[in-house]
Amino acid sequence: MSLFVVLLALWFRPPNDEVLDERLDTVLSSLLRAERKVMVDDVARPRVAVFGGCVDLIVDAVSLLKKIGLPPTEQPLHHDYIENAEQLTQSFAFFFAPGAAARFMLNETLFSELVESSRDLPGNRWSVGGNAPVMAARMAAEGCEVLLGGSFSPDFTDVLSQHITVTGNTVEEPDIHLILEYPSGASWGQYTARRANYIIHSDDHNPYLASMEEFGKNLEDFKPDLMVVGGLQMMDNFPLGMNEQELPNLLSLLKGSNITVLSDPNPRVATVLDQMREVYRLLNQRSSEMQIAAVALTRLHVHTLAFQAIIVTRGSRWKNTMSATAKASLTANRHVCGSDDIDPNKARLIMDDSFSISRREGSQRIPLQESRPVSCWDEEDYEICVAPVLVCTEVYQTAGGGDNISAAGLVLQI
Ligand SMILES: *[C@@H]1O[C@H](CO)[C@@H](O)[C@H](O)[C@H]1NC(C)=O
Ligand SMILES: *[C@@H]1O[C@H](CO)[C@@H](O)[C@H](O)[C@H]1NC(C)=O
Ligand SMILES: *[C@@H]1O[C@H](CO)[C@@H](O)[C@H](O)[C@H]1NC(C)=O
């Protein structure tokens, strides 16, 4: 019997499994080497000022909807913002299968009801949320001194690292982002999720930049090397943060056309790079037309599930783009798997063996070299780096991933 099982196992084992494992190990050790090339100065810690924030309440989406008695709808529909329970289920159904979305809740009664029901839902988690505090936490953990501006509750500051100084209004009711999480493969009625989470918020403070004045006063003394303003997308009704969903949106916005509500969750490298080039060109064209060099775009970082891509103007102040791209890619795995040590058994490479650098005909193809996985090259006045992501296969968390990745990439570049 056991011999039979062994034979069966051999029979079913795909012949190239071992080759794949080896390839992944080489990519991992090479990315780690690229990341370690640059060390953040422990003594003269880089100074970063970050603005914005809220608290996240994370709950299991399907359990919450069940608990408050909202059954799956027959009609998935897109809504720019949400006014009632029916729109909530329609919008949730619309985004459930393809992936992430954030929606503004206009109905404060309904939002409070959802928050109240979530408070005592088993398995819920509170965490420091919003783009800015997550980025602040990651930057402090990577060796930066951080000034964080925003409207926070008094107990919020207790949970922060000693390297984060908080400035801004103290409020009793901080903005809450309700994160309805579901694992890929989760089902809700006839719908099955491919991945990711759904976020609803009803921000009172962030959109008004309530603590900006206080923050501005402290900024002069703090003398930051870098200032990050997070979560501006919350002022509008679609999500930003620069992943594969937000890039096409930003591009259509710049071109004056409609936003794309749903975009390809697994775009090709060539497509993403073309979109990045165009955003870079359009924004810089505007700043030169307005003759304000100060608003020129000099860095653009896009995350997708399969790879990380960074564009940096040559001769600008951004340093170490290659290592930063490697670090961003490693951070994607660390965050989603919930562990600083990357386990190759819980990782998968989904980027192709080679990629074309543009969709234009006759464009160069770059092979993915395991021992030098980060590819960097020069074009016009900028440099581009692309790194494959070791996609985590045992998901511990997804929310906050983008901010950890952005922040980790930034710290090596200042
Ligand atoms: C807001 O939500 C509450 C609770 O679900 C509901 O009773 C009310 O009708 C909603 N208001 C509007 C304007 O839809
Ligand atoms: C843009 O959106 C508006 C309003 O939803 C719609 O009427 C219009 O047809 C759209 N235009 C394009 C080019 O899709
Ligand atoms: C990302 O940030 C959040 C909040 O600060 C934290 O809980 C999480 O562990 C971070 N991820 C990594 C990889 O450190």
Coordinates of C-alpha atoms and ligand atoms in Angstrom, one line a residue:
M1 CA 0.0 0.0 0.0
S2 CA 2.7 2.5 1.0
L3 CA 4.7 1.6 -2.1
F4 CA 1.6 2.3 -4.1
V5 CA 1.2 5.7 -2.5
V6 CA 4.8 6.6 -3.1
L7 CA 4.5 5.6 -6.8
L8 CA 1.3 7.6 -7.0
A9 CA 3.0 10.6 -5.5
L10 CA 5.9 10.3 -7.9
W11 CA 3.4 9.9 -10.8
F12 CA 1.5 13.0 -9.8
R13 CA 4.5 15.2 -9.0
P14 CA 4.9 17.6 -11.8
P15 CA 8.4 17.1 -13.2
N16 CA 9.5 20.7 -13.0
D17 CA 8.5 21.3 -9.4
E18 CA 12.1 21.0 -8.2
V19 CA 13.3 23.4 -10.8
L20 CA 10.6 25.9 -9.7
D21 CA 11.6 25.6 -6.0
E22 CA 15.2 26.2 -6.8
R23 CA 14.3 29.2 -9.0
L24 CA 12.2 30.7 -6.2
D25 CA 15.0 30.2 -3.6
T26 CA 17.5 32.0 -5.9
V27 CA 15.1 34.9 -6.5
L28 CA 14.5 35.2 -2.8
S29 CA 18.2 35.2 -1.8
S30 CA 19.0 37.7 -4.6
L31 CA 16.2 40.0 -3.5
L32 CA 17.4 39.9 0.1
R33 CA 21.0 40.7 -1.1
A34 CA 19.6 43.7 -3.1
E35 CA 17.7 44.9 -0.1
R36 CA 20.7 44.7 2.3
K37 CA 22.9 46.7 0.0
V38 CA 21.4 49.9 1.5
M39 CA 21.3 50.4 5.3
V40 CA 19.2 53.0 7.0
D41 CA 21.5 55.2 9.1
D42 CA 20.7 54.2 12.8
V43 CA 22.3 57.3 14.3
A44 CA 21.3 60.1 12.0
R45 CA 17.8 58.6 11.5
P46 CA 16.1 60.0 8.3
R47 CA 13.3 62.4 9.3
V48 CA 9.9 61.9 7.7
A49 CA 6.8 63.9 8.3
V50 CA 3.5 62.1 7.5
F51 CA 0.0 63.5 7.5
G52 CA -3.4 61.8 7.9
G53 CA -4.9 58.9 9.7
C54 CA -7.8 56.9 11.2
V55 CA -8.4 53.7 13.0
D56 CA -9.2 50.5 11.2
L57 CA -11.9 48.1 12.4
I58 CA -11.4 44.8 10.5
V59 CA -14.1 42.2 10.4
D60 CA -15.1 39.2 8.4
A61 CA -17.4 40.6 5.7
V62 CA -19.7 37.7 5.2
S63 CA -20.3 37.2 8.9
L64 CA -21.1 40.9 9.4
L65 CA -23.6 41.0 6.5
K66 CA -25.2 37.9 7.9
K67 CA -25.3 39.3 11.4
I68 CA -27.1 42.5 10.4
G69 CA -29.4 40.5 8.1
L70 CA -28.4 41.7 4.7
P71 CA -28.8 38.8 2.2
P72 CA -26.9 38.6 -1.1
T73 CA -28.5 40.7 -3.8
E74 CA -29.4 39.5 -7.3
Q75 CA -28.2 42.8 -8.7
P76 CA -24.5 43.8 -8.4
L77 CA -24.4 47.5 -9.0
H78 CA -21.7 50.2 -8.8
H79 CA -22.4 53.2 -6.6
D80 CA -20.1 56.2 -6.2
Y81 CA -21.1 56.4 -2.5
I82 CA -23.5 54.6 -0.3
E83 CA -26.7 55.9 1.1
N84 CA -28.6 52.8 2.3
A85 CA -28.5 49.1 3.0
E86 CA -29.6 48.1 -0.4
Q87 CA -26.9 50.1 -2.1
L88 CA -24.4 48.6 0.3
T89 CA -25.2 45.0 -0.7
Q90 CA -25.3 45.9 -4.4
S91 CA -21.9 47.7 -4.3
F92 CA -20.5 44.9 -2.1
A93 CA -21.7 42.3 -4.7
F94 CA -20.2 44.3 -7.5
F95 CA -16.7 44.3 -6.0
F96 CA -16.8 41.0 -4.1
A97 CA -15.6 38.8 -7.0
P98 CA -12.9 41.0 -8.6
G99 CA -11.3 42.6 -5.5
A100 CA -10.7 45.8 -3.5
A101 CA -12.7 48.9 -3.4
A102 CA -13.3 51.7 -0.9
R103 CA -16.6 53.5 -0.7
F104 CA -17.8 56.5 1.1
M105 CA -20.8 56.0 3.3
L106 CA -23.1 59.0 3.2
N107 CA -25.6 57.5 5.7
E108 CA -24.1 58.0 9.2
T109 CA -26.9 56.0 10.9
L110 CA -26.1 53.0 8.7
F111 CA -22.4 53.4 9.2
S112 CA -22.8 53.6 13.0
E113 CA -25.0 50.5 12.9
L114 CA -22.3 48.6 11.0
V115 CA -19.6 49.7 13.4
E116 CA -21.7 48.8 16.4
S117 CA -22.4 45.3 15.0
S118 CA -18.8 44.9 14.2
R119 CA -17.6 45.7 17.7
D120 CA -18.9 42.5 19.1
L121 CA -18.4 40.3 16.1
P122 CA -16.1 37.4 16.9
G123 CA -12.6 37.7 15.4
N124 CA -12.7 41.4 14.8
R125 CA -9.4 43.4 15.1
W126 CA -8.7 47.1 15.7
S127 CA -5.6 48.5 14.2
V128 CA -3.9 51.9 13.6
G129 CA -5.2 52.6 10.1
G130 CA -5.3 54.9 7.2
N131 CA -2.4 55.2 4.8
A132 CA -0.5 57.7 6.9
P133 CA -0.2 55.9 10.3
V134 CA 0.6 52.6 8.6
M135 CA 3.3 54.3 6.6
A136 CA 4.5 56.1 9.7
A137 CA 4.7 52.8 11.6
R138 CA 6.6 51.0 8.9
M139 CA 9.1 53.9 8.5
A140 CA 9.7 54.1 12.2
A141 CA 10.3 50.3 12.2
E142 CA 12.8 50.8 9.3
G143 CA 14.8 53.3 11.2
C144 CA 13.2 56.7 10.6
E145 CA 12.2 59.5 13.0
V146 CA 8.6 60.3 12.2
L147 CA 6.3 63.3 12.8
L148 CA 2.7 62.2 12.3
G149 CA -0.1 64.8 11.9
G150 CA -3.8 64.0 12.2
S151 CA -6.9 64.0 14.4
F152 CA -6.4 61.1 16.8
S153 CA -8.0 60.0 20.0
P154 CA -6.0 60.2 23.2
D155 CA -5.3 56.5 23.6
F156 CA -4.1 56.2 20.0
T157 CA -0.7 57.6 20.7
D158 CA 0.0 55.0 23.3
V159 CA 0.3 52.2 20.8
L160 CA 2.8 54.0 18.6
S161 CA 6.5 53.5 18.4
Q162 CA 8.7 55.9 20.5
H163 CA 10.1 57.2 17.2
I164 CA 6.8 58.6 16.2
T165 CA 5.8 62.1 17.5
V166 CA 2.1 62.9 17.0
T167 CA 0.8 66.4 16.4
G168 CA -2.7 67.7 15.7
N169 CA -6.1 67.9 17.3
T170 CA -7.1 65.4 19.9
V171 CA -10.6 64.1 19.2
E172 CA -12.9 61.7 21.1
E173 CA -14.2 60.1 17.9
P174 CA -11.5 59.4 15.4
D175 CA -12.3 58.5 11.8
I176 CA -13.0 54.8 11.6
H177 CA -12.5 52.8 8.4
L178 CA -14.5 49.6 8.5
I179 CA -12.7 46.9 6.6
L180 CA -14.8 44.1 5.5
E181 CA -12.3 41.4 4.8
Y182 CA -12.8 38.2 3.0
P183 CA -10.3 35.6 1.9
S184 CA -10.0 34.7 -1.8
G185 CA -12.4 31.8 -2.5
A186 CA -14.9 33.1 0.1
S187 CA -18.5 32.8 -1.0
W188 CA -21.5 35.0 -0.5
G189 CA -24.7 33.7 -2.0
Q190 CA -23.9 33.0 -5.7
Y191 CA -20.7 35.1 -5.5
T192 CA -17.2 33.8 -5.1
A193 CA -14.3 36.2 -4.2
R194 CA -11.1 36.1 -6.2
R195 CA -9.3 38.2 -3.6
A196 CA -9.0 41.2 -1.3
N197 CA -11.2 43.4 0.9
Y198 CA -13.8 46.0 0.8
I199 CA -13.5 49.3 2.8
I200 CA -16.2 51.7 3.9
H201 CA -15.6 54.9 5.7
S202 CA -17.5 57.9 6.8
D203 CA -14.6 60.3 7.5
D204 CA -15.3 63.4 9.4
H205 CA -11.8 64.7 10.0
N206 CA -9.5 63.6 7.2
P207 CA -11.3 65.2 4.3
Y208 CA -11.2 68.6 6.0
L209 CA -7.5 68.3 6.8
A210 CA -8.6 69.3 10.3
S211 CA -5.1 69.1 11.8
M212 CA -3.1 70.6 8.9
E213 CA -2.5 73.9 10.7
E214 CA -1.1 72.3 13.8
F215 CA 1.0 70.0 11.7
G216 CA 2.4 72.9 9.6
K217 CA 3.5 74.7 12.8
N218 CA 5.6 71.8 13.9
L219 CA 6.9 71.0 10.5
E220 CA 9.4 73.9 10.5
D221 CA 11.1 72.8 13.7
F222 CA 11.1 69.1 12.7
K223 CA 13.0 69.8 9.4
P224 CA 11.9 66.7 7.5
D225 CA 13.9 65.0 4.8
L226 CA 10.6 63.9 3.3
M227 CA 7.0 64.7 3.7
V228 CA 4.2 62.3 2.9
V229 CA 0.6 63.3 2.6
G230 CA -1.5 60.1 2.7
G231 CA -5.0 59.2 1.8
L232 CA -6.0 62.2 -0.4
Q233 CA -8.1 59.7 -2.3
M234 CA -10.5 59.7 0.6
M235 CA -11.6 63.2 -0.4
D236 CA -13.0 61.8 -3.6
N237 CA -15.0 58.6 -3.9
F238 CA -12.6 56.2 -5.4
P239 CA -9.6 54.5 -3.9
L240 CA -5.9 55.6 -4.7
G241 CA -2.5 54.5 -3.2
M242 CA -1.1 53.4 -6.5
N243 CA -1.8 49.8 -7.3
E244 CA -3.1 48.3 -10.5
Q245 CA -6.5 49.7 -9.9
E246 CA -5.5 53.2 -9.2
L247 CA -3.0 53.7 -11.9
P248 CA -5.5 53.5 -14.8
N249 CA -7.8 55.7 -12.8
L250 CA -5.2 58.4 -12.3
L251 CA -4.4 58.2 -15.9
S252 CA -8.0 58.6 -17.1
L253 CA -8.4 61.5 -14.7
L254 CA -5.4 63.2 -16.1
K255 CA -6.7 62.6 -19.6
G256 CA -10.1 64.0 -18.7
S257 CA -12.0 60.8 -19.3
N258 CA -14.1 58.8 -16.9
I259 CA -12.6 56.7 -14.2
T260 CA -12.4 53.0 -14.7
V261 CA -14.4 51.4 -12.0
L262 CA -12.9 47.9 -12.5
S263 CA -9.6 47.3 -14.0
D264 CA -7.5 44.2 -14.8
P265 CA -6.3 42.7 -11.5
N266 CA -3.3 41.1 -13.1
P267 CA -2.0 43.6 -15.7
R268 CA 1.1 42.8 -17.7
V269 CA 4.3 44.6 -17.0
A270 CA 4.3 46.3 -20.4
T271 CA 0.8 47.7 -19.8
V272 CA 1.6 49.1 -16.4
L273 CA 4.9 50.6 -17.6
D274 CA 3.2 52.3 -20.5
Q275 CA 0.6 53.8 -18.1
M276 CA 3.3 54.9 -15.7
R277 CA 5.3 56.6 -18.6
E278 CA 2.1 58.4 -19.6
V279 CA 1.3 59.6 -16.1
Y280 CA 4.9 60.8 -15.7
R281 CA 4.8 62.6 -19.0
L282 CA 1.4 64.2 -18.4
L283 CA 2.1 65.5 -14.9
N284 CA 5.5 66.8 -15.8
Q285 CA 4.1 68.5 -18.9
R286 CA 1.6 70.3 -16.7
S287 CA 4.2 71.4 -14.2
S288 CA 6.4 72.7 -17.0
E289 CA 3.5 74.5 -18.6
M290 CA 2.7 76.1 -15.3
Q291 CA 6.5 76.7 -14.9
I292 CA 6.5 75.4 -11.3
A293 CA 9.5 73.1 -11.1
A294 CA 8.5 72.4 -7.4
V295 CA 5.5 70.3 -8.5
A296 CA 7.4 68.2 -11.0
L297 CA 6.8 64.5 -10.5
T298 CA 10.1 62.8 -9.9
R299 CA 9.1 59.4 -8.5
L300 CA 6.2 57.0 -9.2
H301 CA 5.9 53.6 -7.5
V302 CA 3.2 51.1 -8.6
H303 CA 2.4 47.8 -6.8
T304 CA 0.7 44.9 -8.5
L305 CA 0.2 41.4 -7.1
A306 CA 3.0 40.0 -9.4
F307 CA 5.6 42.8 -9.5
Q308 CA 6.7 46.2 -8.2
A309 CA 7.7 49.0 -10.5
I310 CA 9.4 52.4 -9.7
I311 CA 10.2 55.3 -12.1
V312 CA 12.6 57.9 -10.8
T313 CA 13.9 61.0 -12.6
R314 CA 17.7 60.7 -13.2
G315 CA 19.6 63.2 -11.2
S316 CA 16.8 63.8 -8.7
R317 CA 17.3 63.3 -5.0
W318 CA 15.9 59.8 -4.9
K319 CA 18.7 57.2 -4.2
N320 CA 19.0 53.4 -4.4
T321 CA 16.1 52.7 -6.7
M322 CA 17.2 49.1 -7.3
S323 CA 17.3 48.2 -3.6
A324 CA 14.1 50.1 -2.9
T325 CA 12.3 48.0 -5.5
A326 CA 13.7 44.8 -4.0
K327 CA 12.6 45.9 -0.5
A328 CA 9.1 46.8 -1.7
S329 CA 8.8 43.4 -3.3
L330 CA 10.0 41.6 -0.1
T331 CA 7.7 43.8 2.1
A332 CA 4.7 42.6 0.0
N333 CA 5.3 39.0 1.0
R334 CA 6.2 39.9 4.6
H335 CA 3.1 41.9 5.1
V336 CA 0.6 39.5 3.5
C337 CA 2.2 36.4 5.1
G338 CA 2.5 38.3 8.5
S339 CA 6.1 37.3 9.0
D340 CA 9.5 39.1 8.7
D341 CA 11.1 35.8 7.6
I342 CA 10.1 34.8 4.2
D343 CA 9.2 31.2 3.8
P344 CA 9.7 30.0 0.2
N345 CA 7.2 27.3 0.8
K346 CA 4.5 30.0 1.2
A347 CA 5.5 31.9 -1.8
R348 CA 5.0 31.7 -5.5
L349 CA 6.4 33.6 -8.5
I350 CA 3.6 34.6 -10.8
M351 CA 5.5 37.0 -13.1
D352 CA 6.3 35.6 -16.5
D353 CA 9.9 34.3 -17.4
S354 CA 10.4 37.5 -19.4
F355 CA 8.5 40.7 -19.9
S356 CA 8.2 43.3 -22.7
I357 CA 9.1 46.8 -21.5
S358 CA 6.3 48.4 -23.6
R359 CA 3.2 47.4 -25.6
R360 CA 4.7 49.2 -28.6
E361 CA 5.7 46.8 -31.4
G362 CA 9.3 45.7 -31.4
S363 CA 9.9 46.6 -27.8
Q364 CA 12.7 45.0 -25.9
R365 CA 12.1 41.9 -23.8
I366 CA 13.8 41.5 -20.5
P367 CA 14.3 38.0 -19.1
L368 CA 13.7 37.5 -15.4
Q369 CA 17.1 36.5 -14.1
E370 CA 16.9 34.6 -10.8
S371 CA 20.3 35.8 -9.6
R372 CA 19.5 39.4 -10.5
P373 CA 15.8 39.6 -10.2
V374 CA 15.5 43.4 -10.1
S375 CA 15.8 44.8 -13.7
C376 CA 16.7 48.5 -14.0
W377 CA 17.2 50.5 -17.1
D378 CA 17.4 54.1 -18.3
E379 CA 14.9 55.8 -20.6
E380 CA 14.6 59.5 -21.6
D381 CA 15.2 61.4 -18.3
Y382 CA 14.3 58.7 -15.9
E383 CA 15.3 55.2 -14.6
I384 CA 12.8 52.3 -14.4
C385 CA 13.2 49.3 -12.0
V386 CA 10.9 46.3 -11.9
A387 CA 11.1 43.5 -9.3
P388 CA 9.0 40.3 -9.2
V389 CA 7.0 39.7 -6.0
L390 CA 7.2 36.4 -4.2
V391 CA 3.4 36.2 -3.8
C392 CA 2.4 35.0 -0.4
T393 CA 0.2 31.9 -0.7
E394 CA -1.0 31.8 3.0
V395 CA -2.7 35.1 3.5
Y396 CA -2.6 36.5 7.0
Q397 CA -3.6 40.1 6.1
T398 CA -4.1 42.2 3.0
A399 CA -5.3 45.6 4.4
G400 CA -2.5 48.0 4.9
G401 CA -0.2 46.2 2.5
G402 CA 0.0 49.0 0.0
D403 CA 1.1 51.4 2.7
N404 CA 3.8 49.1 4.2
I405 CA 5.1 48.5 0.7
S406 CA 5.1 52.2 -0.3
A407 CA 6.8 53.2 3.0
A408 CA 9.4 50.4 2.8
G409 CA 10.4 51.5 -0.7
L410 CA 10.6 55.1 0.3
V411 CA 12.9 54.7 3.3
L412 CA 15.7 53.4 1.1
Q413 CA 15.4 56.3 -1.3
I414 CA 15.8 59.3 1.1
Ligands
LIG1 C1 -29.9 55.4 6.4 O1 -29.9 54.1 7.0 C2 -30.9 53.8 7.9 C3 -30.6 52.6 8.7 O2 -30.3 51.5 7.8 C4 -32.2 53.8 7.2 O3 -33.3 53.5 8.0 C5 -32.4 55.1 6.4 O4 -33.6 55.0 5.6 C6 -31.2 55.5 5.6 N1 -31.3 56.8 5.0 C7 -31.5 57.1 3.7 C8 -31.5 58.5 3.4 O5 -31.5 56.2 2.9
LIG2 C1 -18.7 59.1 -18.6 O1 -19.7 59.0 -17.5 C2 -20.9 59.7 -17.8 C3 -21.7 59.7 -16.5 O2 -21.7 58.4 -15.9 C4 -21.6 59.0 -19.0 O3 -22.8 59.7 -19.2 C5 -20.7 59.1 -20.2 O4 -21.3 58.5 -21.3 C6 -19.3 58.5 -19.9 N1 -18.4 58.8 -21.0 C7 -17.6 57.8 -21.5 C8 -16.7 58.3 -22.6 O5 -17.6 56.7 -21.1
LIG3 C1 2.2 46.8 8.1 O1 1.7 47.8 9.0 C2 0.8 47.3 10.0 C3 0.3 48.5 10.8 O2 1.4 49.3 11.2 C4 1.3 46.2 10.8 O3 0.3 45.7 11.6 C5 1.9 45.1 9.9 O4 2.4 44.1 10.6 C6 2.9 45.7 8.9 N1 3.4 44.7 8.0 C7 4.7 44.4 8.1 C8 5.2 43.5 7.1 O5 5.4 44.8 9.0

